[in-house]
Coordinates of C-alpha atoms and ligand atoms in Angstrom, one line a residue:
M1 CA 4.2 -1.6 -18.7
Y2 CA 6.0 1.1 -16.9
T3 CA 6.5 4.7 -17.7
E4 CA 9.1 6.9 -16.0
V5 CA 8.7 9.6 -13.5
T6 CA 10.9 12.1 -12.1
L7 CA 10.7 12.2 -8.1
K8 CA 11.3 15.9 -7.4
T9 CA 9.9 18.5 -5.1
D10 CA 10.9 22.1 -4.1
L11 CA 14.0 21.9 -1.4
S12 CA 14.8 25.6 -1.7
H13 CA 13.0 25.9 1.7
L14 CA 15.0 23.7 3.3
S15 CA 18.4 24.7 5.4
D16 CA 21.7 23.3 4.9
K17 CA 21.6 20.8 7.6
Q18 CA 18.2 19.8 6.8
R19 CA 19.2 18.8 2.9
K20 CA 22.4 17.1 4.5
M21 CA 19.9 15.2 6.6
V22 CA 17.6 14.4 3.6
G23 CA 21.0 13.0 1.7
I24 CA 21.6 10.7 4.7
M25 CA 17.9 9.4 4.8
I26 CA 18.3 8.5 1.1
E27 CA 21.4 6.5 2.0
V28 CA 19.4 4.6 5.0
A29 CA 16.5 4.0 2.2
E30 CA 19.4 2.4 0.0
I31 CA 20.4 0.0 2.7
M32 CA 16.6 -0.8 3.2
D33 CA 16.5 -1.5 -0.8
G34 CA 19.3 -4.2 -0.1
L35 CA 17.6 -5.8 2.5
F36 CA 14.3 -6.2 0.9
W37 CA 16.2 -7.7 -2.2
R38 CA 17.4 -10.4 0.4
Q39 CA 14.1 -11.1 1.8
S40 CA 12.2 -11.2 -1.5
Y41 CA 14.9 -12.9 -4.0
G42 CA 18.1 -13.5 -2.6
D43 CA 21.6 -12.4 -4.2
K44 CA 20.6 -9.3 -6.1
D45 CA 24.0 -9.0 -8.0
A46 CA 24.1 -12.4 -8.9
L47 CA 20.6 -12.1 -10.7
L48 CA 21.2 -8.9 -12.4
S49 CA 24.8 -9.6 -13.6
K50 CA 23.6 -12.5 -15.3
I51 CA 21.0 -10.9 -17.4
K52 CA 22.4 -9.5 -20.6
D53 CA 19.7 -7.5 -22.3
P54 CA 19.7 -3.9 -20.3
D55 CA 15.6 -3.8 -20.5
T56 CA 15.2 -7.3 -19.3
R57 CA 17.7 -6.2 -16.5
R58 CA 16.1 -2.9 -15.8
F59 CA 12.7 -4.9 -15.6
A60 CA 14.3 -7.2 -13.2
E61 CA 15.2 -4.3 -10.7
L62 CA 11.8 -2.7 -10.8
N63 CA 10.4 -6.6 -9.8
Y64 CA 13.3 -7.1 -7.5
G65 CA 13.4 -10.5 -8.9
P66 CA 12.7 -12.5 -12.0
W67 CA 8.9 -12.6 -11.5
D68 CA 6.5 -9.7 -12.9
R69 CA 4.9 -8.6 -10.2
L70 CA 2.0 -6.9 -12.3
N71 CA 1.2 -10.3 -14.1
N72 CA 0.7 -12.8 -11.3
N73 CA 4.3 -13.1 -10.5
E74 CA 5.1 -15.0 -13.6
P75 CA 8.7 -15.5 -14.5
F76 CA 9.8 -13.4 -17.3
I77 CA 13.4 -15.1 -17.3
S78 CA 13.7 -18.7 -18.6
G79 CA 14.9 -21.1 -15.9
Y80 CA 12.8 -19.7 -12.9
N81 CA 9.7 -21.4 -11.5
A82 CA 6.9 -19.7 -10.1
K83 CA 7.7 -17.1 -7.3
P84 CA 7.7 -19.0 -3.9
D85 CA 5.0 -18.1 -1.5
V86 CA 7.3 -18.2 1.1
A87 CA 10.0 -15.6 -0.8
Q88 CA 13.2 -15.9 1.6
F89 CA 11.4 -15.5 4.8
Y90 CA 11.2 -19.5 5.2
P91 CA 12.6 -22.5 3.7
E92 CA 11.4 -23.3 0.2
D93 CA 10.1 -26.8 1.4
M94 CA 7.8 -25.6 4.4
T95 CA 4.3 -26.3 4.2
K96 CA 1.5 -24.1 5.8
E97 CA 0.6 -26.9 8.2
E98 CA 4.3 -27.1 9.7
L99 CA 4.1 -23.3 10.0
A100 CA 0.6 -23.3 11.8
S101 CA 2.1 -25.9 14.3
A102 CA 5.5 -24.1 14.9
P103 CA 6.5 -22.2 17.8
A104 CA 5.3 -18.5 17.9
A105 CA 8.7 -17.2 17.3
I106 CA 8.8 -18.5 13.8
R107 CA 5.5 -16.6 12.7
D108 CA 7.0 -13.7 14.4
Q109 CA 6.8 -10.5 12.1
Y110 CA 10.6 -9.8 12.6
T111 CA 12.3 -12.8 12.1
M112 CA 13.6 -15.0 9.1
V113 CA 13.2 -18.9 9.3
T114 CA 15.8 -21.2 8.1
R115 CA 16.1 -24.8 9.3
D116 CA 18.5 -26.1 12.0
A117 CA 20.8 -29.2 11.9
D118 CA 17.9 -31.5 12.7
G119 CA 15.7 -29.9 10.2
K120 CA 13.3 -28.2 12.7
L121 CA 12.4 -24.8 11.6
K122 CA 14.7 -22.0 13.2
A123 CA 13.7 -18.4 13.9
I124 CA 16.3 -15.9 13.7
P125 CA 15.5 -12.1 14.3
Y126 CA 16.0 -9.7 11.6
H127 CA 18.5 -7.6 13.8
V128 CA 20.9 -10.6 13.9
Y129 CA 20.0 -12.2 10.3
F130 CA 20.8 -8.7 9.0
K131 CA 23.0 -7.4 11.4
D132 CA 25.6 -5.7 9.3
E133 CA 23.4 -3.7 7.2
I134 CA 21.2 -3.1 10.4
E135 CA 23.9 -1.6 12.4
K136 CA 25.0 0.7 9.1
A137 CA 21.6 2.0 9.1
A138 CA 21.1 2.6 12.5
K139 CA 24.5 4.5 12.7
K140 CA 23.1 6.8 9.8
L141 CA 19.7 7.1 11.5
E142 CA 21.7 8.6 14.4
E143 CA 23.7 10.5 12.6
A144 CA 20.5 12.4 10.8
A145 CA 19.1 12.7 14.2
G146 CA 22.2 14.6 15.2
L147 CA 21.2 17.1 12.1
A148 CA 17.5 17.2 12.9
E149 CA 16.1 20.8 14.1
D150 CA 12.6 19.3 14.8
A151 CA 12.6 17.8 18.1
G152 CA 9.8 15.2 17.6
L153 CA 12.0 14.3 14.3
K154 CA 15.1 13.9 16.4
N155 CA 13.2 11.9 18.8
Y156 CA 11.8 9.5 16.2
L157 CA 14.8 9.0 14.4
T158 CA 17.0 8.2 17.6
K159 CA 14.4 5.6 18.7
R160 CA 14.2 4.1 15.5
A161 CA 17.7 3.5 15.4
K162 CA 17.0 1.6 18.5
A163 CA 14.0 -0.2 17.1
L164 CA 16.3 -1.4 13.9
R165 CA 18.9 -3.0 16.5
T166 CA 16.3 -4.5 18.6
D167 CA 13.3 -5.4 16.4
E168 CA 11.1 -3.6 19.0
Y169 CA 9.3 -0.9 17.0
F170 CA 6.7 0.1 19.5
E171 CA 8.3 3.1 20.9
S172 CA 9.7 4.4 17.9
D173 CA 5.8 4.1 16.4
L174 CA 4.7 5.9 19.1
A175 CA 7.1 8.8 18.8
W176 CA 6.3 8.8 15.0
M177 CA 2.9 9.3 15.8
D178 CA 3.7 12.5 18.0
M179 CA 5.5 14.0 15.2
K180 CA 3.6 17.3 14.4
S181 CA 5.5 20.1 13.1
N182 CA 8.3 18.3 11.0
K183 CA 8.7 19.3 7.3
I184 CA 10.9 16.4 6.5
D185 CA 9.8 12.6 7.2
L186 CA 11.6 9.0 6.7
V187 CA 9.3 5.8 7.0
V188 CA 11.7 3.4 7.5
G189 CA 12.1 -0.1 8.7
P190 CA 10.4 -3.6 8.3
I191 CA 6.4 -2.6 7.5
E192 CA 4.2 -4.3 5.3
H193 CA 3.1 -7.9 5.3
Y194 CA 2.2 -8.5 1.6
E195 CA 5.4 -9.9 0.3
D196 CA 4.9 -13.1 2.7
K197 CA 2.2 -14.9 0.4
V198 CA 2.4 -18.0 3.0
A199 CA 0.6 -16.1 5.9
N200 CA 1.3 -12.3 5.7
Y201 CA 3.2 -12.7 9.0
K202 CA 6.9 -11.5 8.1
T203 CA 7.5 -8.0 7.4
A204 CA 9.3 -6.5 4.5
F205 CA 12.2 -3.7 4.6
E206 CA 11.1 -0.4 2.9
A207 CA 11.7 3.2 3.2
Y208 CA 10.1 6.4 1.9
V209 CA 11.8 9.8 2.2
L210 CA 9.0 12.6 2.3
I211 CA 8.7 16.6 2.1
K212 CA 5.5 17.7 3.7
D213 CA 3.2 20.0 1.6
T214 CA 1.9 22.5 4.4
A215 CA -0.8 24.1 2.0
W216 CA -2.5 20.7 1.1
S217 CA -2.1 19.4 4.8
K218 CA -4.3 22.2 6.0
R219 CA -7.2 21.2 3.6
L220 CA -6.8 17.8 5.1
E221 CA -6.7 18.6 8.8
K222 CA -10.6 18.9 9.4
Y223 CA -11.4 15.3 8.4
A224 CA -9.1 13.5 11.1
A225 CA -11.4 15.2 13.7
M226 CA -14.3 14.1 12.2
L227 CA -13.2 10.3 12.6
P228 CA -15.3 9.3 15.4
E229 CA -18.6 10.8 14.0
L230 CA -18.1 8.8 10.8
Q231 CA -17.4 5.7 12.9
A232 CA -20.7 6.1 14.2
G233 CA -22.2 6.5 10.8
I234 CA -20.8 3.2 9.1
P235 CA -23.7 1.1 7.7
V236 CA -23.3 -1.7 9.7
D237 CA -24.9 -3.0 13.0
A238 CA -23.6 -1.4 16.4
A239 CA -21.7 -4.4 17.3
Y240 CA -19.6 -4.3 14.4
K241 CA -18.2 -0.6 15.0
K242 CA -18.0 -0.5 18.6
E243 CA -14.3 0.2 19.0
K244 CA -13.4 4.1 18.9
P245 CA -11.0 5.2 16.3
G246 CA -8.0 6.9 17.7
T247 CA -8.9 10.8 17.7
D248 CA -5.2 11.7 17.5
S249 CA -4.9 10.6 13.8
D250 CA -3.7 13.1 11.6
L251 CA -3.9 13.2 7.6
N252 CA -1.2 15.0 5.6
A253 CA -0.1 15.6 2.1
Y254 CA 3.7 15.0 1.2
D255 CA 5.7 14.9 -2.1
V256 CA 7.9 11.4 -1.9
I257 CA 11.4 12.3 -2.8
Y258 CA 12.6 8.2 -2.5
Y259 CA 11.1 5.0 -2.5
A260 CA 13.0 2.0 -1.5
G261 CA 12.7 -1.6 -0.9
D262 CA 8.9 -3.4 -0.8
C263 CA 7.0 0.1 -1.6
N264 CA 9.4 0.2 -4.6
A265 CA 8.5 -3.1 -6.0
G266 CA 6.0 -3.3 -9.1
S267 CA 2.9 -1.1 -8.4
K268 CA 3.7 2.1 -6.5
T269 CA 1.7 2.8 -3.3
I270 CA 0.2 6.3 -3.4
A271 CA -1.1 6.9 0.0
I272 CA 0.4 5.4 3.4
N273 CA -1.7 4.4 6.3
L274 CA 0.8 3.6 9.3
P275 CA 1.6 2.2 11.8
N276 CA 0.4 -1.2 11.3
D277 CA 0.8 -2.1 14.9
E278 CA -2.9 -2.5 16.5
K279 CA -1.5 -1.5 19.9
V280 CA -0.5 2.0 18.9
Q281 CA -3.2 2.4 16.7
L282 CA -5.6 2.0 19.6
Q283 CA -3.4 4.2 21.5
K284 CA -2.9 6.9 18.9
G285 CA -4.7 6.3 15.8
T286 CA -2.7 6.2 12.6
R287 CA -1.1 8.8 10.4
R288 CA -2.1 8.8 6.9
L289 CA 0.2 10.2 4.3
Q290 CA -1.0 11.1 1.0
L291 CA 1.6 11.0 -1.6
K292 CA 0.6 13.7 -3.9
N293 CA 3.2 14.0 -6.8
A294 CA 3.4 10.4 -7.0
M295 CA -0.5 10.5 -7.2
R296 CA -0.8 13.4 -9.8
A297 CA 1.8 11.2 -12.1
K298 CA -0.5 8.2 -12.0
F299 CA -3.4 10.5 -12.9
D300 CA -2.3 12.4 -15.7
K301 CA 0.0 9.3 -17.5
I302 CA -2.5 6.3 -16.5
L303 CA -6.0 7.3 -15.5
V304 CA -6.9 10.0 -18.1
P305 CA -5.8 7.9 -21.3
L306 CA -7.3 5.1 -19.7
S307 CA -10.9 6.6 -19.2
D308 CA -10.4 7.9 -22.7
M309 CA -10.8 4.3 -23.8
L310 CA -12.9 2.5 -21.3
I311 CA -15.5 5.0 -19.7
D312 CA -18.5 6.0 -21.5
E313 CA -18.0 9.1 -23.6
S314 CA -20.9 11.2 -21.7
Q315 CA -19.2 10.3 -18.5
R316 CA -15.7 11.1 -19.2
K317 CA -16.1 14.7 -17.9
H318 CA -16.7 13.2 -14.3
I319 CA -12.9 12.1 -14.5
T320 CA -11.1 14.8 -12.3
F321 CA -7.7 14.7 -10.4
D322 CA -9.8 16.3 -7.0
A323 CA -12.0 13.2 -7.1
F324 CA -9.1 10.7 -7.5
F325 CA -7.3 12.5 -4.7
A326 CA -10.3 12.1 -2.2
N327 CA -11.1 8.5 -3.0
T328 CA -7.6 8.0 -2.1
M329 CA -7.8 9.8 0.7
F330 CA -10.8 8.5 2.0
H331 CA -9.5 5.2 1.5
E332 CA -6.9 5.6 4.0
V333 CA -9.3 7.5 6.5
A334 CA -11.6 4.3 6.0
H335 CA -8.6 1.9 7.3
G336 CA -8.9 3.5 10.7
L337 CA -12.7 2.7 11.0
G338 CA -14.4 -0.5 11.5
I339 CA -13.1 -2.9 13.9
K340 CA -9.5 -4.7 14.8
N341 CA -11.0 -7.5 16.7
T342 CA -13.5 -9.9 15.9
I343 CA -17.1 -9.9 17.8
N344 CA -17.0 -13.5 18.6
G345 CA -13.8 -14.2 20.3
K346 CA -11.9 -15.1 17.2
G347 CA -9.2 -12.6 18.4
L348 CA -8.1 -10.0 16.0
V349 CA -9.5 -9.6 12.5
K350 CA -6.3 -9.9 10.9
T351 CA -5.4 -13.3 12.5
A352 CA -8.9 -14.8 11.9
L353 CA -8.8 -13.9 8.2
K354 CA -5.3 -15.2 7.5
E355 CA -3.9 -14.5 4.1
K356 CA -7.2 -13.1 3.2
S357 CA -7.0 -10.3 5.7
S358 CA -4.8 -7.7 3.6
P359 CA -7.4 -8.1 0.4
I360 CA -10.2 -7.7 2.5
E361 CA -9.0 -4.8 4.6
E362 CA -7.9 -2.9 1.2
G363 CA -11.5 -3.8 -0.3
K364 CA -12.9 -2.2 3.2
A365 CA -11.1 0.8 3.0
D366 CA -12.0 1.3 -0.7
I367 CA -15.7 1.0 -0.4
L368 CA -16.2 2.7 3.0
G369 CA -14.0 5.5 1.6
L370 CA -16.4 6.0 -0.8
Y371 CA -19.5 5.5 1.3
M372 CA -18.2 8.5 3.4
I373 CA -17.7 10.8 0.8
G374 CA -21.4 10.2 -0.2
E375 CA -22.1 11.0 3.4
L376 CA -19.7 14.0 3.9
L377 CA -21.3 15.7 0.7
K378 CA -24.8 15.2 2.0
K379 CA -23.7 16.9 5.4
G380 CA -22.0 19.9 3.2
E381 CA -18.5 18.9 4.4
L382 CA -17.2 18.2 1.1
D383 CA -17.7 19.7 -2.2
G384 CA -18.1 18.4 -5.6
N385 CA -20.4 16.3 -7.7
I386 CA -20.9 12.8 -6.4
R387 CA -20.8 11.7 -10.1
D388 CA -17.1 12.9 -10.4
Y389 CA -16.3 10.5 -7.4
Y390 CA -18.2 7.5 -8.9
V391 CA -16.8 7.7 -12.2
T392 CA -13.2 8.4 -11.3
F393 CA -13.7 5.5 -8.5
V394 CA -14.7 3.1 -11.3
A395 CA -12.1 4.4 -13.6
G396 CA -9.8 3.6 -10.6
I397 CA -10.8 0.0 -10.2
F398 CA -9.8 -0.6 -14.0
R399 CA -6.5 0.9 -13.3
S400 CA -6.2 -1.2 -10.2
V401 CA -7.2 -4.6 -11.6
R402 CA -4.5 -4.2 -14.1
F403 CA -2.1 -5.3 -11.2
G404 CA -3.6 -8.6 -11.3
A405 CA -4.4 -11.1 -8.4
A406 CA -0.9 -10.9 -7.2
S407 CA -1.3 -8.1 -5.0
A408 CA -4.0 -7.3 -2.0
H409 CA -5.3 -4.3 -3.7
G410 CA -5.8 -6.3 -7.2
Q411 CA -7.9 -9.0 -5.5
A412 CA -9.8 -6.4 -3.7
N413 CA -10.8 -4.5 -6.8
M414 CA -11.9 -7.7 -8.4
L415 CA -14.5 -8.6 -5.8
R416 CA -15.5 -5.0 -5.9
F417 CA -16.0 -4.8 -9.8
Q418 CA -18.1 -8.0 -9.6
A419 CA -20.3 -6.8 -6.9
F420 CA -20.8 -3.7 -9.2
V421 CA -21.5 -5.5 -12.2
D422 CA -23.9 -8.0 -10.1
S423 CA -25.7 -5.3 -8.6
G424 CA -26.3 -3.2 -12.2
A425 CA -24.2 -0.3 -10.3
I426 CA -21.9 -0.5 -13.6
V427 CA -22.7 -1.5 -17.2
R428 CA -20.8 -2.1 -20.0
D429 CA -21.9 -1.0 -23.7
T430 CA -20.9 -4.1 -25.5
E431 CA -20.3 -2.5 -28.8
K432 CA -18.4 0.5 -27.7
G433 CA -16.4 -1.4 -25.4
T434 CA -17.1 1.1 -22.6
W435 CA -18.5 1.1 -19.1
R436 CA -20.9 3.7 -17.7
V437 CA -22.0 4.2 -14.1
D438 CA -25.8 3.5 -13.2
F439 CA -25.8 6.9 -10.9
D440 CA -29.3 5.5 -9.2
K441 CA -28.0 2.1 -8.4
M442 CA -24.5 2.9 -7.2
P443 CA -25.5 4.6 -3.9
A444 CA -27.3 1.0 -2.8
A445 CA -24.3 -1.0 -4.1
V446 CA -21.8 0.9 -2.0
E447 CA -23.6 0.5 1.1
A448 CA -24.5 -3.2 0.6
L449 CA -20.7 -3.9 -0.1
S450 CA -19.6 -1.9 2.9
A451 CA -22.0 -4.0 5.3
K452 CA -21.0 -7.0 3.8
I453 CA -17.2 -6.4 4.3
L454 CA -17.4 -5.1 7.8
K455 CA -19.7 -8.2 9.0
L456 CA -17.3 -10.5 7.4
Q457 CA -14.4 -8.9 9.4
G458 CA -16.3 -8.8 12.7
D459 CA -17.1 -12.3 12.4
G460 CA -13.7 -13.2 11.4
D461 CA -15.4 -15.6 8.9
Y462 CA -12.5 -16.9 6.8
D463 CA -14.2 -19.6 5.2
A464 CA -16.8 -17.1 3.8
V465 CA -14.3 -15.0 2.7
K466 CA -12.4 -17.7 0.9
A467 CA -15.6 -18.6 -0.5
W468 CA -16.2 -15.1 -1.9
F469 CA -12.8 -15.0 -3.6
K470 CA -13.3 -18.2 -5.1
A471 CA -16.9 -17.3 -6.5
K472 CA -15.9 -13.7 -7.7
G473 CA -12.1 -13.5 -7.4
E474 CA -11.7 -14.4 -11.5
M475 CA -11.6 -12.1 -14.1
P476 CA -14.0 -12.0 -16.6
Q477 CA -13.4 -12.8 -20.2
T478 CA -15.0 -9.4 -21.1
L479 CA -12.8 -7.6 -18.6
K480 CA -9.7 -9.3 -20.0
D481 CA -10.4 -8.1 -23.4
D482 CA -10.7 -4.6 -22.3
L483 CA -7.9 -4.5 -20.5
N484 CA -6.0 -6.0 -23.4
R485 CA -7.0 -3.0 -25.5
L486 CA -5.2 -0.9 -23.0
A487 CA -2.2 -2.7 -23.1
K488 CA -2.1 -2.7 -27.0
A489 CA -2.9 1.0 -27.0
G490 CA 0.6 1.5 -24.9
I491 CA -1.3 3.0 -21.8
P492 CA 1.0 2.1 -19.0
R493 CA 0.0 0.1 -16.0
D494 CA 2.3 1.6 -13.4
I495 CA 5.2 4.2 -13.1
Y496 CA 8.7 3.9 -12.0
F497 CA 11.0 6.5 -10.6
K498 CA 14.1 8.4 -11.3
Q499 CA 14.9 9.3 -8.4
G500 CA 17.9 10.0 -5.7
R501 CA 20.5 12.8 -4.9
E502 CA 21.6 13.7 -8.3
V503 CA 17.5 14.5 -9.4
L504 CA 17.1 16.5 -6.2
G505 CA 20.6 18.3 -6.8
L506 CA 21.8 17.1 -3.1
Ligands
ZN1 ZN1 -4.9 0.6 2.0

């Protein structure tokens, strides 16, 4: 199911101080890893020490618990029930209704929720609940800041240490946005909302240690400047694109040298778009980080062999790394487009669409990214053949739907796949069991799906979104059969990492 990839990059251009700093960052990441275990499962050592079979133990490590993240979180160790939607963020017996009517602190993204002596829900801030580890991590961040030669990085690491101690991340997010010239980067803290399956309120701890690829970053620079122009062109009524995307956003390529916590659990992200705080986004935009070494590994080890089985032979020549890279890159750009607030007074899109907000936002980014590629090709701002982007995109859907409905990306992919089937943009050859893109129908299908999602978000129409998932979120049998063929052929669904100081020679 997983294939091993060694996370490496050239560190020869780093100074001794920088190498030392990278080592400390990895130690901080290891602390985040432990915190994520506690948020997701509970006692890591107690679980792992009772698993005798080494492969099963390794599998539990990759999943941060006894549930298979690539298979709808089914338990793979006997004696365990389904993964609780509350994870460890809330008491297991809490209901959605109880959560909805609880005081705001209970729903705060930086609190763990327990019950007090009277059985009432009680919020404990992360920096209190995880006090010892947080203090350790903050001290190490300050130590790393002392070694930082880049002023922006020094400022960010110092502020991030403070943020961990207070659960106030705003200033450190701004400092992270202001970093431009640093070669080394660290994404660290409680960040994404996916692990809270009840309401996507709580943030999960994670860390990425990153080395910037300056050559590739130059290629990406020009697209950031085009965000406002791209926003004006998206295929939806003016009311749904009236917000100005941040123009200070930047897009850079990195090699990752360490994944920890949330981002290391189950399927691995190959691109990051942060920060998530809308206040920061409106003020400064976002930074989009393309994780090139991880992307290349997935392309070589998964996408190419998968295409050799599922894509029509005549279209396999259109599977290219450049298209895969661009599709992923424009997914991230597309997160910055559209709107964050509903147009009818329902507040933030994220709040209005509740637990469906993440899959819908991911779906938006995917389809709008592809739409933009088409537009940029027409304008002559991007090289390549639209057919490469389309076919590689469809192969990418097959790669992603294998993650199942448990991940936001997996659900979004299912809706998109069904939309393409319904519009005739993709067609299955029943004899060969392969799929091909109908190049004439694809452009209209992309535009229609983009418009549909942008409108649902702007309207904050939770009921319509829910109905859509109900009607089209199930995987059809033919697709299940196709995916089973991939599994039988031993084509991995995802990668896991051999990573750390030793691998890097630090
Ligand atoms: Zn995304």
